[in-house]
Structures are given as structure tokens and as C-alpha cells.
mmCIF file of C-alpha atoms in Angstrom:
data_model
loop_
_atom_site.group_PDB
_atom_site.id
_atom_site.type_symbol
_atom_site.label_atom_id
_atom_site.label_comp_id
_atom_site.label_asym_id
_atom_site.label_seq_id
_atom_site.Cartn_x
_atom_site.Cartn_y
_atom_site.Cartn_z
ATOM 1 C CA PRO A 250 244.578 227.860 232.979
ATOM 2 C CA TYR A 251 247.936 227.917 234.775
ATOM 3 C CA THR A 252 250.054 230.854 235.832
ATOM 4 C CA ALA A 253 253.666 231.225 234.771
ATOM 5 C CA GLN A 254 254.680 230.506 238.358
ATOM 6 C CA GLU A 255 252.716 227.259 238.404
ATOM 7 C CA VAL A 256 254.178 226.137 235.080
ATOM 8 C CA GLY A 257 257.659 226.981 236.342
ATOM 9 C CA CYS A 258 257.075 224.927 239.483
ATOM 10 C CA ILE A 259 255.939 221.935 237.417
ATOM 11 C CA ALA A 260 258.982 222.242 235.150
ATOM 12 C CA ALA A 261 261.327 222.413 238.129
ATOM 13 C CA ASN A 262 259.755 219.333 239.701
ATOM 14 C CA MET A 263 260.008 217.456 236.405
ATOM 15 C CA ALA A 264 263.662 218.396 235.969
ATOM 16 C CA SER A 265 264.500 217.252 239.489
ATOM 17 C CA ASN A 266 263.502 213.712 238.534
ATOM 18 C CA MET A 267 265.860 213.616 235.540
ATOM 19 C CA PHE A 268 269.439 212.561 236.228
ATOM 20 C CA ARG A 269 272.473 213.455 234.147
ATOM 21 C CA ASN A 270 273.099 209.840 233.178
ATOM 22 C CA GLY A 271 269.671 209.671 231.494
ATOM 23 C CA THR A 272 267.757 208.074 234.348
ATOM 24 C CA VAL A 273 264.243 209.433 234.860
ATOM 25 C CA VAL A 274 262.578 208.451 238.132
ATOM 26 C CA ALA A 275 258.813 208.362 238.474
ATOM 27 C CA ALA A 276 258.872 210.388 241.697
ATOM 28 C CA PRO A 277 261.250 211.130 244.578
ATOM 29 C CA ALA A 278 258.991 209.194 246.989
ATOM 30 C CA LYS A 279 260.809 206.247 248.527
ATOM 31 C CA VAL A 280 259.774 203.336 250.727
ATOM 32 C CA SER A 281 257.115 204.136 253.293
ATOM 33 C CA SER A 282 255.996 202.059 256.255
ATOM 34 C CA ASN A 283 253.422 200.147 254.206
ATOM 35 C CA HIS A 284 255.429 200.096 250.934
ATOM 36 C CA SER A 285 252.486 201.636 249.106
ATOM 37 C CA ASN A 286 254.107 204.732 247.630
ATOM 38 C CA ASP A 287 257.629 203.774 246.597
ATOM 39 C CA TYR A 288 258.135 205.375 243.197
ATOM 40 C CA TYR A 289 261.889 205.923 243.256
ATOM 41 C CA PHE A 290 262.434 203.747 240.196
ATOM 42 C CA MET A 291 262.792 204.268 236.469
ATOM 43 C CA TRP A 292 259.602 203.033 234.865
ATOM 44 C CA GLN A 293 260.112 202.627 231.129
ATOM 45 C CA ARG A 294 256.671 204.074 230.418
ATOM 46 C CA ASP A 295 257.019 207.123 232.653
ATOM 47 C CA ALA A 296 260.545 207.895 231.494
ATOM 48 C CA ALA A 297 259.743 207.719 227.788
ATOM 49 C CA MET A 298 256.600 209.830 228.118
ATOM 50 C CA SER A 299 258.472 212.409 230.208
ATOM 51 C CA MET A 300 261.236 212.674 227.611
ATOM 52 C CA ARG A 301 258.688 212.996 224.829
ATOM 53 C CA SER A 302 256.911 215.778 226.724
ATOM 54 C CA LEU A 303 260.203 217.607 227.229
ATOM 55 C CA LEU A 304 261.049 217.203 223.541
ATOM 56 C CA ARG A 305 257.737 218.640 222.427
ATOM 57 C CA VAL A 306 258.086 221.634 224.740
ATOM 58 C CA ILE A 307 261.567 222.389 223.393
ATOM 59 C CA VAL A 308 260.626 221.852 219.734
ATOM 60 C CA ASP A 309 257.646 224.207 220.092
ATOM 61 C CA ALA A 310 259.577 226.824 222.064
ATOM 62 C CA PRO A 311 260.265 230.178 220.348
ATOM 63 C CA ASN A 312 263.585 231.465 219.014
ATOM 64 C CA ARG A 313 264.639 228.099 217.572
ATOM 65 C CA THR A 314 265.382 226.753 221.029
ATOM 66 C CA PHE A 315 265.710 223.158 219.849
ATOM 67 C CA ALA A 316 268.220 223.989 217.115
ATOM 68 C CA SER A 317 270.341 226.149 219.389
ATOM 69 C CA SER A 318 270.276 223.552 222.154
ATOM 70 C CA MET A 319 271.267 220.686 219.853
ATOM 71 C CA SER A 320 274.077 222.687 218.257
ATOM 72 C CA ASN A 321 275.616 223.331 221.685
ATOM 73 C CA THR A 322 277.423 220.235 222.980
ATOM 74 C CA THR A 323 277.314 221.583 226.549
ATOM 75 C CA SER A 324 273.557 222.174 226.501
ATOM 76 C CA ALA A 325 271.788 220.454 229.389
ATOM 77 C CA ILE A 326 268.781 219.814 227.149
ATOM 78 C CA ARG A 327 270.822 218.110 224.439
ATOM 79 C CA ASN A 328 272.743 216.075 226.993
ATOM 80 C CA GLN A 329 269.537 214.923 228.685
ATOM 81 C CA PHE A 330 268.074 213.716 225.392
ATOM 82 C CA MET A 331 271.237 211.863 224.402
ATOM 83 C CA SER A 332 271.977 210.500 227.891
ATOM 84 C CA TYR A 333 268.510 208.959 228.055
ATOM 85 C CA THR A 334 268.809 207.539 224.543
ATOM 86 C CA LEU A 335 272.223 205.991 225.197
ATOM 87 C CA LEU A 336 271.175 204.661 228.612
ATOM 88 C CA LEU A 337 268.524 202.438 227.066
ATOM 89 C CA PRO A 338 270.926 199.843 225.572
ATOM 90 C CA ASN A 339 272.548 199.451 228.995
ATOM 91 C CA LEU A 340 269.139 198.714 230.506
ATOM 92 C CA TRP A 341 267.967 196.446 227.706
ATOM 93 C CA ASN A 342 271.122 194.428 227.021
ATOM 94 C CA GLN A 343 271.579 193.073 230.540
ATOM 95 C CA SER A 344 270.418 189.585 231.456
ATOM 96 C CA ASP A 345 267.039 189.431 233.183
ATOM 97 C CA PRO A 346 267.021 187.491 236.480
ATOM 98 C CA ASN A 347 263.212 187.326 236.573
ATOM 99 C CA THR A 348 261.403 184.199 235.472
ATOM 100 C CA LEU A 349 257.639 184.372 235.963
ATOM 101 C CA CYS A 350 256.636 185.942 232.662
ATOM 102 C CA PRO A 351 253.739 184.797 230.475
ATOM 103 C CA PRO A 352 253.247 182.994 228.238
ATOM 104 C CA TRP A 353 253.165 180.959 230.531
ATOM 105 C CA TYR A 354 255.109 180.888 233.786
ATOM 106 C CA LYS A 355 258.385 178.970 233.874
ATOM 107 C CA GLU A 356 260.718 178.710 236.846
ATOM 108 C CA THR A 357 263.797 178.938 234.629
ATOM 109 C CA PRO A 358 266.179 181.891 234.260
ATOM 110 C CA GLY A 359 265.906 183.899 231.088
ATOM 111 C CA TRP A 360 262.181 183.502 230.576
ATOM 112 C CA CYS A 361 261.713 187.259 230.988
ATOM 113 C CA VAL A 362 263.578 189.819 228.854
ATOM 114 C CA SER A 363 264.910 193.152 230.043
ATOM 115 C CA MET A 364 263.255 195.116 227.236
ATOM 116 C CA GLY A 365 259.883 193.995 228.533
ATOM 117 C CA GLU A 366 260.613 194.890 232.141
ATOM 118 C CA PRO A 367 258.337 197.591 233.560
ATOM 119 C CA LYS A 368 260.946 199.324 235.687
ATOM 120 C CA PHE A 369 264.569 199.427 236.820
ATOM 121 C CA PHE A 370 266.355 200.370 240.001
ATOM 122 C CA VAL A 371 268.000 203.788 239.889
ATOM 123 C CA ASN A 372 271.397 202.074 239.547
ATOM 124 C CA GLY A 373 270.195 200.618 236.238
ATOM 125 C CA SER A 374 269.668 197.026 237.351
ATOM 126 C CA VAL A 375 266.464 195.128 236.665
ATOM 127 C CA TYR A 376 263.762 195.323 239.330
ATOM 128 C CA THR A 377 263.625 191.819 240.777
ATOM 129 C CA LYS A 378 260.575 191.840 243.044
ATOM 130 C CA SER A 379 257.052 190.713 242.180
ATOM 131 C CA TRP A 380 255.420 192.866 239.517
ATOM 132 C CA GLY A 381 253.289 192.684 236.389
ATOM 133 C CA ARG A 382 255.531 191.400 233.588
ATOM 134 C CA PRO A 383 256.031 191.836 230.688
ATOM 135 C CA GLN A 384 254.999 195.407 229.873
ATOM 136 C CA ASN A 385 255.824 195.686 226.198
ATOM 137 C CA ASP A 386 254.759 199.295 225.777
ATOM 138 C CA GLY A 387 258.069 200.473 227.309
ATOM 139 C CA PRO A 388 260.287 200.000 224.233
ATOM 140 C CA ALA A 389 257.442 201.242 222.017
ATOM 141 C CA LEU A 390 257.124 204.516 223.914
ATOM 142 C CA ALA A 391 260.903 204.905 223.909
ATOM 143 C CA ALA A 392 260.850 204.374 220.139
ATOM 144 C CA VAL A 393 258.156 207.037 219.746
ATOM 145 C CA PHE A 394 260.348 209.526 221.589
ATOM 146 C CA MET A 395 263.481 208.574 219.643
ATOM 147 C CA GLY A 396 261.649 208.685 216.316
ATOM 148 C CA GLU A 397 260.322 212.165 217.030
ATOM 149 C CA PHE A 398 263.741 213.213 218.319
ATOM 150 C CA PHE A 399 265.414 211.906 215.152
ATOM 151 C CA ASN A 400 262.916 213.711 212.929
ATOM 152 C CA ALA A 401 263.332 216.938 214.914
ATOM 153 C CA ILE A 402 267.091 216.716 214.294
ATOM 154 C CA LEU A 403 266.451 216.213 210.576
ATOM 155 C CA ASP A 404 264.342 219.383 210.530
ATOM 156 C CA VAL A 405 267.319 221.498 211.640
ATOM 157 C CA GLU A 406 270.283 219.306 210.705
ATOM 158 C CA ASP A 407 271.974 222.129 208.767
ATOM 159 C CA GLU A 408 272.299 223.988 212.087
ATOM 160 C CA ILE A 409 273.782 221.066 214.030
ATOM 161 C CA PRO A 410 277.460 220.401 213.227
ATOM 162 C CA ASP A 411 277.386 216.755 214.363
ATOM 163 C CA ALA A 412 273.887 215.924 213.127
ATOM 164 C CA ASP A 413 275.077 212.857 211.210
ATOM 165 C CA GLU A 414 276.839 211.471 214.279
ATOM 166 C CA LEU A 415 273.755 211.996 216.436
ATOM 167 C CA GLN A 416 271.555 210.262 213.889
ATOM 168 C CA HIS A 417 273.936 207.300 213.742
ATOM 169 C CA LYS A 418 273.895 206.948 217.532
ATOM 170 C CA ILE A 419 270.116 206.933 217.589
ATOM 171 C CA PHE A 420 269.255 204.775 214.588
ATOM 172 C CA GLY A 421 272.464 203.174 213.406
ATOM 173 C CA GLY A 422 273.616 202.838 209.828
ATOM 174 C CA GLY A 423 275.938 201.003 207.500
ATOM 175 C CA GLY A 424 274.751 197.643 208.804
ATOM 176 C CA THR A 425 275.040 198.443 212.505
ATOM 177 C CA THR A 426 271.910 198.941 214.562
ATOM 178 C CA GLY A 427 271.232 201.797 216.939
ATOM 179 C CA VAL A 428 268.904 201.866 219.923
ATOM 180 C CA LEU A 429 265.885 203.062 217.910
ATOM 181 C CA TYR A 430 266.337 200.253 215.395
ATOM 182 C CA ASP A 431 266.540 197.689 218.203
ATOM 183 C CA ALA A 432 263.447 199.089 219.921
ATOM 184 C CA LEU A 433 261.454 198.909 216.680
ATOM 185 C CA ASN A 434 262.527 195.321 216.100
ATOM 186 C CA PHE A 435 261.408 194.420 219.633
ATOM 187 C CA VAL A 436 258.012 195.965 218.907
ATOM 188 C CA ASN A 437 257.809 194.144 215.589
ATOM 189 C CA THR A 438 258.679 190.816 217.231
ATOM 190 C CA TRP A 439 256.282 190.983 220.178
ATOM 191 C CA TYR A 440 253.266 192.997 219.065
ATOM 192 C CA ASN A 441 251.191 189.855 218.477
ATOM 193 C CA GLU A 442 251.777 188.660 222.052
ATOM 194 C CA GLY A 443 249.932 189.680 225.183
ATOM 195 C CA SER A 444 251.293 192.204 227.641
ATOM 196 C CA VAL A 445 250.483 193.484 231.097
ATOM 197 C CA GLY A 446 248.687 196.793 230.659
ATOM 198 C CA PRO A 447 249.451 200.256 232.047
ATOM 199 C CA TRP A 448 247.550 199.429 235.251
ATOM 200 C CA GLU A 449 250.248 196.789 235.747
ATOM 201 C CA GLU A 450 247.994 193.878 236.636
ATOM 202 C CA VAL A 451 246.066 192.214 233.836
ATOM 203 C CA TYR A 452 247.833 190.219 231.121
ATOM 204 C CA GLY A 453 246.168 190.118 227.705
ATOM 205 C CA ARG A 454 245.878 192.148 224.521
ATOM 206 C CA GLN A 455 245.868 195.820 225.548
ATOM 207 C CA PHE A 456 244.434 198.666 223.470
ATOM 208 C CA PHE A 457 246.952 201.141 224.910
ATOM 209 C CA VAL A 458 249.916 198.866 224.201
ATOM 210 C CA SER A 459 248.760 198.117 220.644
ATOM 211 C CA GLU A 460 248.289 201.797 219.874
ATOM 212 C CA VAL A 461 251.710 202.904 221.116
ATOM 213 C CA GLN A 462 253.299 199.982 219.266
ATOM 214 C CA ARG A 463 251.599 201.125 216.074
ATOM 215 C CA LEU A 464 252.716 204.703 216.663
ATOM 216 C CA ALA A 465 256.289 203.525 217.254
ATOM 217 C CA LEU A 466 256.403 201.602 213.976
ATOM 218 C CA LYS A 467 254.908 204.562 212.098
ATOM 219 C CA GLU A 468 257.624 206.827 213.514
ATOM 220 C CA GLY A 469 260.250 204.287 212.450
ATOM 221 C CA VAL A 470 258.849 204.176 208.914
ATOM 222 C CA ARG A 471 258.819 207.977 208.816
ATOM 223 C CA VAL A 472 262.496 208.068 209.807
ATOM 224 C CA CYS A 473 263.340 205.549 207.086
ATOM 225 C CA ASN A 474 261.402 207.418 204.426
ATOM 226 C CA ARG A 475 263.065 210.723 205.248
ATOM 227 C CA LYS A 476 266.540 209.159 205.210
ATOM 228 C CA GLY A 477 265.910 207.023 202.132
ATOM 229 C CA PHE A 478 266.142 203.831 204.177
ATOM 230 C CA ASN A 479 263.417 201.822 202.498
ATOM 231 C CA SER A 480 262.881 198.436 200.905
ATOM 232 C CA SER A 481 264.963 199.413 197.864
ATOM 233 C CA VAL A 482 268.215 199.633 199.830
ATOM 234 C CA GLN A 483 270.235 196.867 201.444
ATOM 235 C CA TRP A 484 269.939 198.244 204.990
ATOM 236 C CA PRO A 485 267.625 198.298 206.844
ATOM 237 C CA LYS A 486 265.636 196.558 204.112
ATOM 238 C CA SER A 487 264.076 193.767 206.162
ATOM 239 C CA GLY A 488 263.417 196.039 209.135
ATOM 240 C CA TYR A 489 261.657 198.662 207.062
ATOM 241 C CA ALA A 490 259.430 196.168 205.247
ATOM 242 C CA ASN A 491 258.482 194.456 208.499
ATOM 243 C CA TRP A 492 257.659 197.753 210.210
ATOM 244 C CA VAL A 493 255.383 198.844 207.347
ATOM 245 C CA TYR A 494 253.576 195.491 207.368
ATOM 246 C CA SER A 495 253.223 195.324 211.165
ATOM 247 C CA ALA A 496 251.994 198.920 211.481
ATOM 248 C CA LYS A 497 249.146 198.062 209.099
ATOM 249 C CA ASN A 498 248.363 194.919 211.091
ATOM 250 C CA LEU A 499 248.275 196.891 214.328
ATOM 251 C CA ALA A 500 245.771 199.326 212.841
ATOM 252 C CA THR A 501 243.459 196.331 212.378
ATOM 253 C CA VAL A 502 244.229 195.080 215.882
ATOM 254 C CA SER A 503 243.344 198.451 217.407
ATOM 255 C CA LYS A 504 240.013 198.506 215.589
ATOM 256 C CA SER A 505 239.156 195.154 217.174
ATOM 257 C CA PHE A 506 238.967 196.867 220.572
ATOM 258 C CA VAL A 507 236.280 199.284 219.375
ATOM 259 C CA SER A 508 232.591 198.422 219.653
ATOM 260 C CA GLU A 509 230.167 201.166 218.672
ATOM 261 C CA ASP A 510 231.132 204.100 220.924
ATOM 262 C CA LEU A 511 233.184 202.116 223.420
ATOM 263 C CA VAL A 512 236.834 201.092 223.477
ATOM 264 C CA GLN A 513 237.648 197.948 225.426
ATOM 265 C CA ALA A 514 240.867 198.381 227.390
ATOM 266 C CA THR A 515 241.784 194.686 227.426
ATOM 267 C CA ALA A 516 240.779 191.966 224.996
ATOM 268 C CA GLY A 517 241.547 188.280 225.131
ATOM 269 C CA ARG A 518 242.360 188.440 228.807
ATOM 270 C CA GLN A 519 244.633 185.498 229.513
ATOM 271 C CA GLN A 520 244.831 183.709 232.854
ATOM 272 C CA GLY A 521 243.438 186.596 234.871
ATOM 273 C CA LEU A 522 246.174 188.443 236.704
ATOM 274 C CA ALA A 523 249.829 188.191 235.742
ATOM 275 C CA GLY A 524 252.408 189.003 238.380
ATOM 276 C CA PRO A 525 250.679 191.977 240.016
ATOM 277 C CA LYS A 526 252.555 194.080 242.520
ATOM 278 C CA CYS A 527 249.909 193.046 245.014
ATOM 279 C CA SER A 528 246.575 191.282 244.948
ATOM 280 C CA ASN A 529 243.587 190.876 247.204
ATOM 281 C CA SER A 530 241.245 189.707 244.474
ATOM 282 C CA GLU A 531 240.712 186.274 245.996
ATOM 283 C CA PRO A 532 237.580 185.350 243.999
ATOM 284 C CA LEU A 533 239.375 185.946 240.723
ATOM 285 C CA LEU A 534 242.436 184.006 241.843
ATOM 286 C CA GLN A 535 240.271 181.095 242.950
ATOM 287 C CA SER A 536 238.378 181.056 239.667
ATOM 288 C CA THR A 537 241.588 180.900 237.640
ATOM 289 C CA GLY A 538 243.367 178.489 239.957
ATOM 290 C CA GLU A 539 246.334 180.799 240.259
ATOM 291 C CA VAL A 540 248.600 180.883 243.282
ATOM 292 C CA TRP A 541 250.751 183.911 244.084
ATOM 293 C CA PRO A 542 253.772 184.327 246.384
ATOM 294 C CA LYS A 543 253.106 185.333 249.978
ATOM 295 C CA ASP A 544 254.432 188.848 249.470
ATOM 296 C CA LEU A 545 251.506 189.748 247.217
ATOM 297 C CA ARG A 546 249.083 191.158 249.743
ATOM 298 C CA SER A 547 246.688 194.055 250.064
ATOM 299 C CA PRO A 548 246.337 196.962 250.225
ATOM 300 C CA CYS A 549 246.659 197.592 246.519
ATOM 301 C CA GLU A 550 245.120 200.551 244.764
ATOM 302 C CA LEU A 551 245.197 198.640 241.496
ATOM 303 C CA ASP A 552 242.854 195.931 242.681
ATOM 304 C CA VAL A 553 239.987 198.175 241.637
ATOM 305 C CA GLN A 554 240.658 197.071 238.062
ATOM 306 C CA THR A 555 239.517 193.544 238.852
#
């Protein structure tokens, strides 16, 4: 349905939002007069899905494009994949200055965790203004990308001179954990907790979040099976067993959202809204007894969800 020129334009626009250090911004739009369209941040969800889309395009491209790109250490494609992957620990391992994260709100530092943050400033620091936190699909989506990336490398590893080194950087080995391993353990730890959904307002059990968490764990198990990292070996024995168990649990959780022909987006909604970027849903706030900071004001396109 699209011309080659249109596809090329889309690709160019996508590439312009990807920085050499691995940062992927949602859009080049910055602060406007009413602060309603500032997207010059790195959302975990957007970045991971963009990298996964790029990976799939390259893997499916003709003439063994993925293999040739990964075997060339100066390839912009290879460097973008690895820069993004290696940027994640820098984002996730920093202390989180935010506090108002369910369950339930506490005015003490450290209550939020960086891996559950929805977005980061372009300089890599945690976004510190009011927002819906936590959004636990971020590490899951990153793990989906990294799992597929790892498996794509395995498919052509004989053509990549440093394939073993790349795999170690992504997953770890020999008792040391890589970024994919850490992301999977985050998913495994928090999948039974609520999360703010992709609309970034309502805190509860989210169908979308549960499904991407399940997909992440399945990708992790697939990596382990292909590399022989399973419950019969010392490492990552506990991780592997937990991921298998939790992926099965999440399949049951996802089914709980389905009723006849409908899929409920949010189940077990807890305490109404949770740290929205703005709110004019006064009746809901009054019914839950919640009080929000003064900077949470309309207009807000996401208030339609409530």
C-alpha cells in the first residue's frame, strides 16, 4: 500500500530519532506553549519497539543483510543494536529520585526503581516530573528485542567473527549477568505486581503488560535452550527454572483478561489513577479520595481513558 518513496521517508524519519549512543527518542517535538506535545525523551516502550522493528526489517532483508552487517564492526546497523543494548544498564543501574510509586505511595527516596521508569531525559537521567509510574513493560519489551537479537546472532554466528563476545555482552555467562539476564529477572520479580498501562494513567493488572512479560520470558527460555543454559547446568540454573515457571503462570494470567470475545485491558484496577501526567477526571479522584500535585492539570488527551 506504500510507495518506495514513502517507505524511504518513514525509514529516514525513524533513523533520525536514533542516536549513536543508543538513545531512541519518541519524536523530535520539544516543549510547546501548553506542554502538550513534548516527546523529546527516551520512552522505554517506544525505544524497545523501534529497535525490534529495525531488527526484523534487517533480518528479513535480502542478501543476508543481517549477517553482513553484524560481521562488520563499523556497520551503523550493528553499532545501533549494540549501543542501545549497552545503554540500558546505564539507564537501569542509576538511583531513582522519584518516590510516588505504587504499591502504595511513600514520600521516601528509593521507592521507585529505574527499570520501571517510563522514560528518561535524552542525557540518560531519570525523568523526574509527574508521570504514571511504574511502567513495567519497558524492561520486558527490551528483553524481547534482545532475545530476538541474540537468536538472530545464533542463526548466523559462523559468519560473525566475534559472535561469542557479542552474546556474552547481551546475556552474560560464566556466572556474570548481562543486560538481557537482568531484564528477565526484573520481569520475573515484578510480573505479579500491578503496573501503569501503555496509556500511562491507570495502575492495575494490564493485559498488554502481562503479554509482553510472557513473551520476554519465552524469548529468554528460547535463548537458554539454544545455548544449553537450562536447569541441568550451574548457571543460569535458577534463572532458567524461574523463567519457565513464570512464563506458564503468565499464560494463565493473560487468559484471565479474556471473557467470551472481549479482552479487558485492565483488571484489578487499584486506587484509580496512579501518577498521571495530567488529570482532569475530578469525579474519579473524588471517589477514590486521591489528591494530586497542582501541576497535574488539563488538558490531557489521556483523560479519555477514565
